[in-house]
Amino acid sequence: MPHPFDPNLTLVVWLRHARHENQIVPESAYAELAYEGMMLERLGIKIDVVFGSPLPRAVRSALMLTAGNNSVAKIYTHNALGDFTTNPGLGPLVPMIKAAAAAEGAEAEAFALQMNNVNVRERILEIGRLAAKQVEIAKATLAGPGGVLLVPGHSPALELAIMSMRGRKFLGEDTDSNIPITPPFMMERGSVAVTIFSYGSYVDTQYLGIVDDKTTWPPAP
């Protein structure tokens, strides 16, 4: 598939799944995702392959976006791109995280990043490292130079994977566990970010948000 710019670049399009109820994505969200896919195509971003979360809400979101993008992309999944419940180390802690977030009136995913709990923190960091590792492999083996890889998934795994692939040191083993995890942005449901690689090396990440007819690529300064 022709790349919108330099054929030596690889794009990773990160998609946070659409809103849902018990894994069911409503028809209105389907229309929005298909429209986003169409807008991405108009910007020259055509999905070649999908690699992401195995959970239905993420897979359905990817299917609708690629339909609007006029892409016939093969879909691969991996638990490393799943949510809290698919991570063996964090799964048992989910009820505690959700209860603490509810008490503060906050979204569980964002709240967990700031919790003063070393065990939670280390498990979340591990999610980011594992997700980044698998996306790195998929980027090289499934997309390659000139390719566009769509990664549908969940917050905070997506944000942390982006941070890790950017080479942020605090996702390494020498992290001070008292430092809050602070991604440069938190993705909204149904929104996208694009990470650019040149000859396999990280170049930049652009948060496009909900893609519509006002979105530009590259994003306007």
XYZ file of N, CA and C in Angstrom:
663
model
N 0.851 -1.194 0.000
C 0.000 0.000 0.000
C 0.884 1.240 0.000
N 0.625 2.191 -0.883
C 1.474 3.402 -0.917
C 1.440 4.145 0.410
N 2.612 4.578 0.813
C 2.708 5.363 2.044
C 2.448 6.822 1.707
N 1.786 7.592 2.616
C 1.485 8.986 2.292
C 2.710 9.872 2.104
N 3.856 9.435 2.616
C 5.052 10.263 2.498
C 6.233 9.383 2.095
N 7.269 9.403 2.874
C 8.477 8.644 2.587
C 8.194 7.148 2.708
N 8.475 6.352 1.666
C 8.225 4.907 1.744
C 9.110 4.185 2.743
N 10.108 4.871 3.283
C 10.933 4.262 4.318
C 10.343 4.441 5.712
N 9.249 5.195 5.808
C 8.586 5.396 7.093
C 7.579 4.277 7.353
N 7.360 3.999 8.629
C 6.282 3.116 9.062
C 5.406 3.916 10.021
N 4.094 3.852 9.832
C 3.173 4.526 10.736
C 2.474 3.489 11.614
N 2.376 3.797 12.904
C 1.551 3.002 13.817
C 0.386 3.890 14.238
N -0.819 3.486 13.859
C -2.029 4.232 14.211
C -2.648 3.558 15.433
N -2.638 4.259 16.547
C -3.167 3.732 17.805
C -4.630 4.142 17.931
N -5.511 3.194 18.149
C -6.940 3.466 18.266
C -7.452 2.987 19.622
N -7.925 3.925 20.450
C -8.604 3.490 21.662
C -10.024 3.088 21.267
N -10.459 1.920 21.712
C -11.774 1.406 21.328
C -12.889 2.413 21.593
N -13.974 2.252 20.860
C -15.131 3.134 21.012
C -15.866 2.839 22.317
N -16.774 3.720 22.667
C -17.614 3.489 23.849
C -18.413 2.202 23.628
N -18.779 1.551 24.722
C -19.458 0.264 24.597
C -20.264 -0.010 25.859
N -21.101 -1.012 25.776
C -21.846 -1.506 26.931
C -21.704 -3.018 26.939
N -20.949 -3.544 27.924
C -20.697 -4.988 27.992
C -20.141 -5.528 26.679
N -19.148 -4.843 26.144
C -18.432 -5.214 24.921
C -19.210 -4.913 23.636
N -20.441 -4.443 23.737
C -21.242 -4.142 22.553
C -21.047 -2.674 22.176
N -20.538 -2.443 20.986
C -20.333 -1.083 20.493
C -21.617 -0.632 19.809
N -22.203 0.501 20.207
C -23.474 0.937 19.622
C -23.328 1.356 18.163
N -24.450 1.338 17.444
C -24.425 1.674 16.019
C -23.897 3.087 15.781
N -24.217 4.014 16.680
C -23.743 5.384 16.498
C -22.226 5.447 16.515
N -21.604 4.625 17.354
C -20.136 4.587 17.401
C -19.578 3.947 16.139
N -20.295 2.942 15.599
C -19.855 2.343 14.341
C -19.745 3.408 13.258
N -20.781 4.251 13.152
C -20.789 5.291 12.117
C -19.629 6.262 12.320
N -19.358 6.618 13.573
C -18.274 7.553 13.867
C -16.919 6.961 13.481
N -16.717 5.686 13.800
C -15.443 5.044 13.481
C -15.253 4.904 11.979
N -16.312 4.544 11.277
C -16.224 4.423 9.822
C -15.882 5.776 9.200
N -16.463 6.831 9.755
C -16.176 8.177 9.263
C -14.716 8.540 9.524
N -14.216 8.176 10.707
C -12.804 8.431 11.010
C -11.897 7.699 10.027
N -12.253 6.454 9.732
C -11.459 5.694 8.774
C -11.430 6.354 7.411
N -12.586 6.891 6.993
C -12.665 7.590 5.710
C -11.788 8.835 5.732
N -11.819 9.582 6.844
C -11.000 10.786 6.946
C -9.508 10.444 6.902
N -9.124 9.362 7.555
C -7.720 8.946 7.510
C -7.311 8.623 6.070
N -8.200 7.944 5.335
C -7.887 7.626 3.938
C -7.696 8.907 3.137
N -8.535 9.901 3.367
C -8.402 11.165 2.645
C -7.095 11.871 2.974
N -6.572 11.604 4.169
C -5.286 12.185 4.558
C -4.102 11.379 4.026
N -4.404 10.275 3.339
C -3.345 9.442 2.783
C -2.893 8.324 3.687
N -3.611 8.109 4.799
C -3.246 7.057 5.748
C -4.167 5.865 5.518
N -3.647 4.831 4.895
C -4.418 3.639 4.542
C -3.899 2.456 5.362
N -4.776 1.827 6.131
C -4.384 0.741 7.036
C -3.992 -0.504 6.241
N -2.827 -1.056 6.549
C -2.359 -2.277 5.898
C -2.656 -3.526 6.719
N -2.495 -3.428 8.036
C -2.669 -4.592 8.900
C -3.083 -4.117 10.286
N -3.828 -4.976 10.994
C -4.306 -4.660 12.341
C -3.661 -5.618 13.331
N -3.148 -5.068 14.426
C -2.573 -5.885 15.497
C -2.947 -5.232 16.812
N -3.771 -5.897 17.617
C -4.202 -5.245 18.846
C -4.864 -6.158 19.840
N -5.716 -5.571 20.661
C -6.396 -6.278 21.740
C -7.341 -7.344 21.189
N -7.442 -8.484 21.898
C -8.374 -9.529 21.470
C -9.805 -9.294 21.947
N -10.029 -8.278 22.778
C -11.358 -8.073 23.352
C -12.327 -7.535 22.299
N -13.591 -8.000 22.344
C -14.552 -7.661 21.282
C -14.699 -6.174 21.005
N -14.707 -5.336 22.044
C -14.910 -3.908 21.798
C -13.780 -3.299 20.983
N -12.572 -3.840 21.142
C -11.432 -3.338 20.378
C -11.444 -3.880 18.954
N -11.730 -5.162 18.802
C -11.771 -5.770 17.471
C -12.877 -5.136 16.635
N -14.049 -4.923 17.237
C -15.160 -4.299 16.499
C -14.834 -2.868 16.106
N -14.174 -2.162 16.992
C -13.781 -0.789 16.667
C -12.838 -0.778 15.465
N -11.890 -1.710 15.458
C -10.943 -1.782 14.344
C -11.652 -2.142 13.047
N -12.601 -3.062 13.111
C -13.331 -3.471 11.906
C -14.087 -2.304 11.288
N -14.704 -1.484 12.123
C -15.461 -0.353 11.598
C -14.548 0.726 11.033
N -13.427 0.986 11.707
C -12.509 1.998 11.185
C -11.912 1.550 9.851
N -11.521 0.287 9.742
C -10.941 -0.190 8.484
C -11.984 -0.245 7.373
N -13.248 -0.487 7.725
C -14.306 -0.477 6.711
C -14.424 0.913 6.100
N -14.424 1.945 6.942
C -14.477 3.314 6.442
C -13.222 3.707 5.689
N -12.111 3.055 6.031
C -10.819 3.330 5.411
C -10.648 2.595 4.079
N -11.658 1.779 3.719
C -11.581 0.952 2.511
C -10.370 0.038 2.533
N -10.076 -0.480 3.728
C -8.930 -1.368 3.899
C -9.410 -2.803 4.091
N -8.727 -3.722 3.451
C -8.965 -5.141 3.696
C -7.741 -5.640 4.453
N -7.726 -5.352 5.747
C -6.542 -5.615 6.564
C -6.740 -6.878 7.394
N -5.750 -7.732 7.383
C -5.804 -8.919 8.221
C -5.644 -8.500 9.679
N -6.385 -9.164 10.575
C -6.376 -8.795 11.989
C -5.638 -9.846 12.813
N -4.682 -9.382 13.601
C -3.970 -10.218 14.562
C -4.219 -9.636 15.957
N -4.270 -10.507 16.967
C -4.491 -10.021 18.330
C -3.460 -10.609 19.289
N -3.297 -9.919 20.427
C -2.369 -10.386 21.454
C -2.850 -9.856 22.800
N -2.826 -10.712 23.816
C -3.291 -10.309 25.154
C -2.522 -9.128 25.726
N -1.289 -8.926 25.272
C -0.489 -7.802 25.782
C -1.128 -6.456 25.452
N -1.998 -6.430 24.450
C -2.684 -5.196 24.084
C -4.075 -5.128 24.704
N -4.387 -6.055 25.595
C -5.697 -6.086 26.235
C -5.825 -5.062 27.353
N -6.893 -5.192 28.132
C -7.114 -4.253 29.231
C -6.551 -4.820 30.527
N -6.900 -4.209 31.644
C -6.400 -4.673 32.941
C -6.686 -6.152 33.167
N -7.853 -6.609 32.726
C -8.275 -7.975 33.055
C -7.473 -9.039 32.314
N -6.847 -8.691 31.180
C -6.078 -9.691 30.443
C -4.630 -9.769 30.903
N -4.258 -8.900 31.852
C -2.904 -8.923 32.390
C -2.883 -9.752 33.657
N -2.181 -10.895 33.644
C -2.214 -11.790 34.813
C -1.784 -11.120 36.113
N -0.827 -10.209 36.040
C -0.337 -9.578 37.253
C -1.275 -8.548 37.832
N -2.067 -7.901 36.964
C -2.926 -6.805 37.418
C -4.370 -7.234 37.616
N -4.778 -8.273 36.913
C -6.175 -8.714 36.972
C -6.765 -8.797 38.367
N -6.098 -9.448 39.330
C -6.665 -9.559 40.688
C -6.806 -8.213 41.400
N -6.078 -7.183 40.933
C -6.126 -5.878 41.581
C -7.214 -4.974 41.003
N -7.868 -5.409 39.920
C -8.843 -4.559 39.236
C -9.983 -4.104 40.146
N -10.604 -4.998 40.956
C -11.691 -4.524 41.822
C -11.248 -3.408 42.773
N -10.045 -3.524 43.321
C -9.542 -2.490 44.220
C -9.333 -1.177 43.475
N -8.772 -1.245 42.264
C -8.534 -0.038 41.467
C -9.852 0.644 41.118
N -10.827 -0.140 40.687
C -12.118 0.435 40.301
C -12.835 1.056 41.494
N -12.746 0.402 42.646
C -13.402 0.937 43.841
C -12.767 2.257 44.268
N -11.434 2.308 44.232
C -10.738 3.531 44.616
C -11.038 4.658 43.631
N -11.102 4.330 42.337
C -11.406 5.340 41.322
C -12.829 5.857 41.485
N -13.779 4.947 41.739
C -15.170 5.346 41.912
C -15.333 6.279 43.106
N -14.576 6.007 44.166
C -14.646 6.852 45.357
C -14.182 8.278 45.061
N -13.303 8.414 44.070
C -12.794 9.733 43.690
C -13.551 10.324 42.502
N -14.518 9.552 41.968
C -15.262 10.018 40.801
C -14.402 10.102 39.559
N -13.435 9.185 39.438
C -12.481 9.231 38.327
C -12.592 7.987 37.460
N -12.084 8.078 36.242
C -12.010 6.928 35.355
C -10.903 6.009 35.858
N -11.181 4.724 35.919
C -10.245 3.776 36.531
C -8.867 3.797 35.874
N -8.840 3.859 34.516
C -7.568 3.766 33.817
C -6.642 4.937 34.161
N -7.198 6.148 34.114
C -6.380 7.320 34.422
C -6.020 7.359 35.899
N -6.957 6.969 36.750
C -6.726 6.988 38.190
C -5.593 6.039 38.573
N -5.558 4.865 37.942
C -4.554 3.848 38.283
C -3.135 4.348 38.037
N -2.972 5.210 37.023
C -1.639 5.718 36.714
C -1.062 6.568 37.842
N -1.938 7.155 38.656
C -1.497 8.071 39.707
C -1.585 7.461 41.111
N -2.008 6.213 41.200
C -2.162 5.594 42.518
C -0.825 5.460 43.231
N -0.819 5.748 44.520
C 0.387 5.607 45.331
C 0.460 4.174 45.860
N 0.614 3.251 44.908
C 0.637 1.832 45.229
C 1.696 1.193 44.333
N 2.801 0.789 44.931
C 3.929 0.278 44.162
C 3.540 -0.956 43.360
N 2.727 -1.837 43.952
C 2.332 -3.054 43.255
C 1.538 -2.737 42.001
N 0.563 -1.822 42.132
C -0.232 -1.416 40.974
C 0.671 -0.764 39.930
N 1.544 0.108 40.400
C 2.420 0.832 39.480
C 3.291 -0.114 38.663
N 3.912 -1.071 39.318
C 4.795 -1.985 38.608
C 4.037 -2.842 37.606
N 2.812 -3.247 37.972
C 2.013 -4.036 37.032
C 1.619 -3.207 35.815
N 1.291 -1.931 36.036
C 0.926 -1.063 34.920
C 2.122 -0.818 34.010
N 3.289 -0.599 34.601
C 4.499 -0.425 33.798
C 4.784 -1.669 32.966
N 4.536 -2.822 33.559
C 4.757 -4.068 32.828
C 3.810 -4.178 31.640
N 2.571 -3.719 31.804
C 1.623 -3.690 30.680
C 2.216 -2.884 29.531
N 2.744 -1.698 29.859
C 3.336 -0.859 28.826
C 4.509 -1.504 28.130
N 5.381 -2.134 28.909
C 6.557 -2.777 28.316
C 6.162 -3.938 27.407
N 5.237 -4.777 27.875
C 4.818 -5.934 27.086
C 4.107 -5.508 25.806
N 3.227 -4.504 25.920
C 2.499 -4.020 24.746
C 3.475 -3.447 23.727
N 4.430 -2.637 24.196
C 5.412 -2.038 23.287
C 6.241 -3.112 22.584
N 6.623 -4.132 23.313
C 7.437 -5.202 22.728
C 6.694 -5.893 21.596
N 5.418 -6.193 21.820
C 4.642 -6.896 20.800
C 4.351 -5.999 19.595
N 4.079 -4.723 19.850
C 3.840 -3.801 18.730
C 5.116 -3.614 17.918
N 6.251 -3.565 18.578
C 7.530 -3.435 17.881
C 7.734 -4.613 16.931
N 7.412 -5.806 17.410
C 7.540 -6.997 16.565
C 6.572 -6.918 15.390
N 5.311 -6.544 15.674
C 4.302 -6.449 14.618
C 4.667 -5.376 13.599
N 5.195 -4.265 14.075
C 5.607 -3.171 13.178
C 6.646 -3.664 12.171
N 7.584 -4.444 12.659
C 8.667 -4.915 11.801
C 8.246 -6.069 10.895
N 7.431 -6.989 11.418
C 7.126 -8.209 10.674
C 5.830 -8.149 9.882
N 4.873 -7.339 10.333
C 3.576 -7.300 9.659
C 3.398 -6.069 8.772
N 3.982 -4.940 9.175
C 3.833 -3.708 8.396
C 5.080 -3.419 7.568
N 6.198 -3.185 8.230
C 7.451 -2.918 7.533
C 7.509 -1.524 6.945
N 8.633 -1.200 6.271
C 8.800 0.134 5.685
C 7.665 0.454 4.707
N 7.102 1.651 4.830
C 6.016 2.064 3.961
C 4.658 1.571 4.389
N 4.600 0.794 5.484
C 3.341 0.219 5.935
C 2.669 1.024 7.029
N 1.387 0.755 7.210
C 0.600 1.396 8.259
C -0.045 0.306 9.103
N 0.314 0.289 10.389
C -0.181 -0.707 11.336
C -1.218 -0.065 12.244
N -2.425 -0.617 12.311
C -3.461 -0.141 13.228
C -3.418 -0.969 14.495
N -3.331 -0.294 15.650
C -3.274 -0.976 16.944
C -4.488 -0.559 17.774
N -5.569 -1.354 17.739
C -6.730 -1.054 18.576
C -6.524 -1.616 19.978
N -6.821 -0.806 20.983
C -6.595 -1.288 22.341
C -7.253 -0.416 23.377
N -6.638 -0.366 24.547
C -7.253 0.214 25.725
C -6.277 1.167 26.412
N -6.844 2.110 27.125
C -6.051 2.967 27.997
C -5.900 2.251 29.343
N -4.719 2.284 29.972
C -3.510 3.036 29.634
C -2.481 2.246 28.847
N -2.830 1.007 28.400
C -1.831 0.203 27.694
C -1.314 0.923 26.451
N -2.203 1.603 25.719
C -1.769 2.289 24.508
C -0.804 3.420 24.829
N -1.195 4.272 25.783
C -0.341 5.410 26.123
C 1.020 4.957 26.630
N 1.025 3.914 27.456
C 2.294 3.430 28.010
C 3.157 2.759 26.949
N 2.516 2.061 26.004
C 3.279 1.454 24.917
C 3.931 2.536 24.064
N 3.186 3.617 23.792
C 3.759 4.726 23.027
C 4.960 5.312 23.771
N 4.800 5.519 25.088
C 5.890 6.067 25.880
C 7.112 5.165 25.832
N 6.886 3.870 25.942
C 7.997 2.928 25.928
C 8.708 2.933 24.578
N 7.928 2.969 23.484
C 8.524 2.952 22.151
C 9.228 4.270 21.835
N 8.881 5.325 22.577
C 9.596 6.594 22.444
C 10.929 6.557 23.193
N 11.144 5.491 24.000
C 12.388 5.367 24.736
C 12.409 6.146 26.033
N 11.241 6.403 26.611
C 11.200 7.126 27.866
C 11.812 6.286 28.973
N 12.834 6.791 29.625
C 13.627 6.032 30.585
C 12.800 5.535 31.762
N 11.778 6.309 32.187
C 11.056 5.909 33.384
C 10.183 4.688 33.175
N 10.165 4.131 31.960
C 9.520 2.835 31.779
C 10.535 1.698 31.887
N 11.751 2.014 32.278
C 12.787 1.002 32.419
C 12.790 0.376 33.805
N 13.735 -0.503 34.023
C 13.799 -1.239 35.280
C 14.292 -0.390 36.450
N 14.941 0.766 36.150
C 15.509 1.583 37.223
C 14.559 2.693 37.672
N 13.254 2.493 37.436
C 12.263 3.516 37.753
C 12.114 3.736 39.257
N 12.011 4.990 39.648
C 11.669 5.336 41.017
C 10.164 5.175 41.163
N 9.729 4.227 41.972
C 8.309 3.900 42.071
C 7.465 5.010 42.681
N 8.083 6.055 43.194
C 7.305 7.154 43.765
C 6.948 8.223 42.734
N 7.486 8.110 41.518
C 7.202 9.100 40.489
C 5.917 8.711 39.766
N 4.901 9.604 39.702
C 3.667 9.265 38.990
C 3.934 9.007 37.508
N 3.123 8.140 36.920
C 3.211 7.872 35.492
C 2.374 8.939 34.790
N 2.996 9.730 33.936
C 2.268 10.838 33.323
C 2.464 10.845 31.811
N 1.605 10.135 31.067
C 1.678 10.204 29.609
C 1.428 11.629 29.135
N 1.986 12.007 27.978
C 1.769 13.364 27.465
C 0.320 13.631 27.103
N -0.458 12.590 26.864
C -1.887 12.735 26.615
C -2.572 11.432 26.998
N -3.862 11.510 27.306
C -4.682 10.325 27.532
C -5.682 10.250 26.384
N -5.775 9.114 25.752
C -6.621 8.973 24.578
C -8.095 8.844 24.956
N -8.940 9.580 24.253
C -10.374 9.453 24.421
C -10.837 8.171 23.733
N -12.007 7.678 24.133
C -12.572 6.523 23.435
C -12.861 6.889 21.979
N -12.411 6.030 21.071
C -12.629 6.272 19.653
C -11.645 7.222 19.017
N -10.600 7.624 19.750
C -9.630 8.570 19.207
C -8.367 7.854 18.752
N -7.544 8.561 17.965
C -6.329 7.956 17.447
C -5.113 8.839 17.695
N -3.963 8.192 17.712
C -2.667 8.865 17.712
C -1.818 8.145 16.675
N -0.882 8.844 16.071
C -0.034 8.247 15.034
C 1.429 8.384 15.441
N 2.126 7.252 15.491
C 3.557 7.238 15.784
C 4.319 6.955 14.492
N 5.341 7.753 14.244
C 6.105 7.681 13.001
C 7.478 7.079 13.280
N 7.853 6.103 12.461
C 9.181 5.486 12.557
C 9.874 5.618 11.201
N 11.165 5.886 11.220
C 11.961 5.954 10.007
C 13.060 4.897 10.085
N 13.062 3.989 9.117
C 14.010 2.874 9.135
C 13.977 2.155 10.487
N 12.795 2.066 11.076
C 12.615 1.359 12.335
C 12.839 2.177 13.581
N 13.388 3.387 13.449
C 13.678 4.213 14.620
C 12.566 5.235 14.856
N 12.305 5.516 16.121
C 11.245 6.448 16.493
C 11.538 7.858 15.992
N 10.516 8.525 15.444
C 10.642 9.904 14.979
C 9.744 10.834 15.777
N 8.432 10.522 15.827
C 7.494 11.461 16.452
C 6.170 10.754 16.696
N 5.383 11.311 17.633
C 4.006 10.864 17.846
C 3.095 12.072 17.772
N 2.025 11.949 16.992
C 1.044 13.017 16.855
C -0.311 12.501 17.325
N -0.903 13.203 18.292
C -2.226 12.843 18.781
C -3.250 13.544 17.901
N -4.035 12.768 17.136
C -5.031 13.348 16.239
C -6.404 13.439 16.881
N -6.626 12.688 17.957
C -7.926 12.717 18.615
C -8.999 12.059 17.783
N -10.224 12.604 17.823
C -11.330 12.103 17.008
C -11.143 12.672 15.608
N -10.867 11.829 14.657
C -10.521 12.290 13.314
C -11.771 12.758 12.572
N -11.733 13.979 12.052
C -12.854 14.502 11.278
C -12.331 15.358 10.136
N -13.229 16.079 9.474
C -12.816 16.833 8.293
C -11.984 18.068 8.619
N -11.739 18.303 9.927
C -10.853 19.404 10.313
C -9.440 18.903 10.627
N -9.271 17.584 10.621
C -7.969 17.001 10.942
C -7.014 17.165 9.761
N -5.785 17.532 10.057
C -4.764 17.650 9.022
C -3.642 16.664 9.288
N -2.971 16.264 8.202
C -1.808 15.380 8.338
C -0.726 15.839 7.380
N 0.469 16.129 7.899
C 0.782 16.189 9.334
C -0.060 17.237 10.036
N -0.255 17.066 11.348
C -1.099 18.012 12.077
C -0.605 19.453 11.946
N -1.537 20.382 11.911
C -1.186 21.785 11.809
C -0.405 22.197 13.057
N 0.608 23.060 12.929
C 1.403 23.480 14.101
C 0.568 24.302 15.051
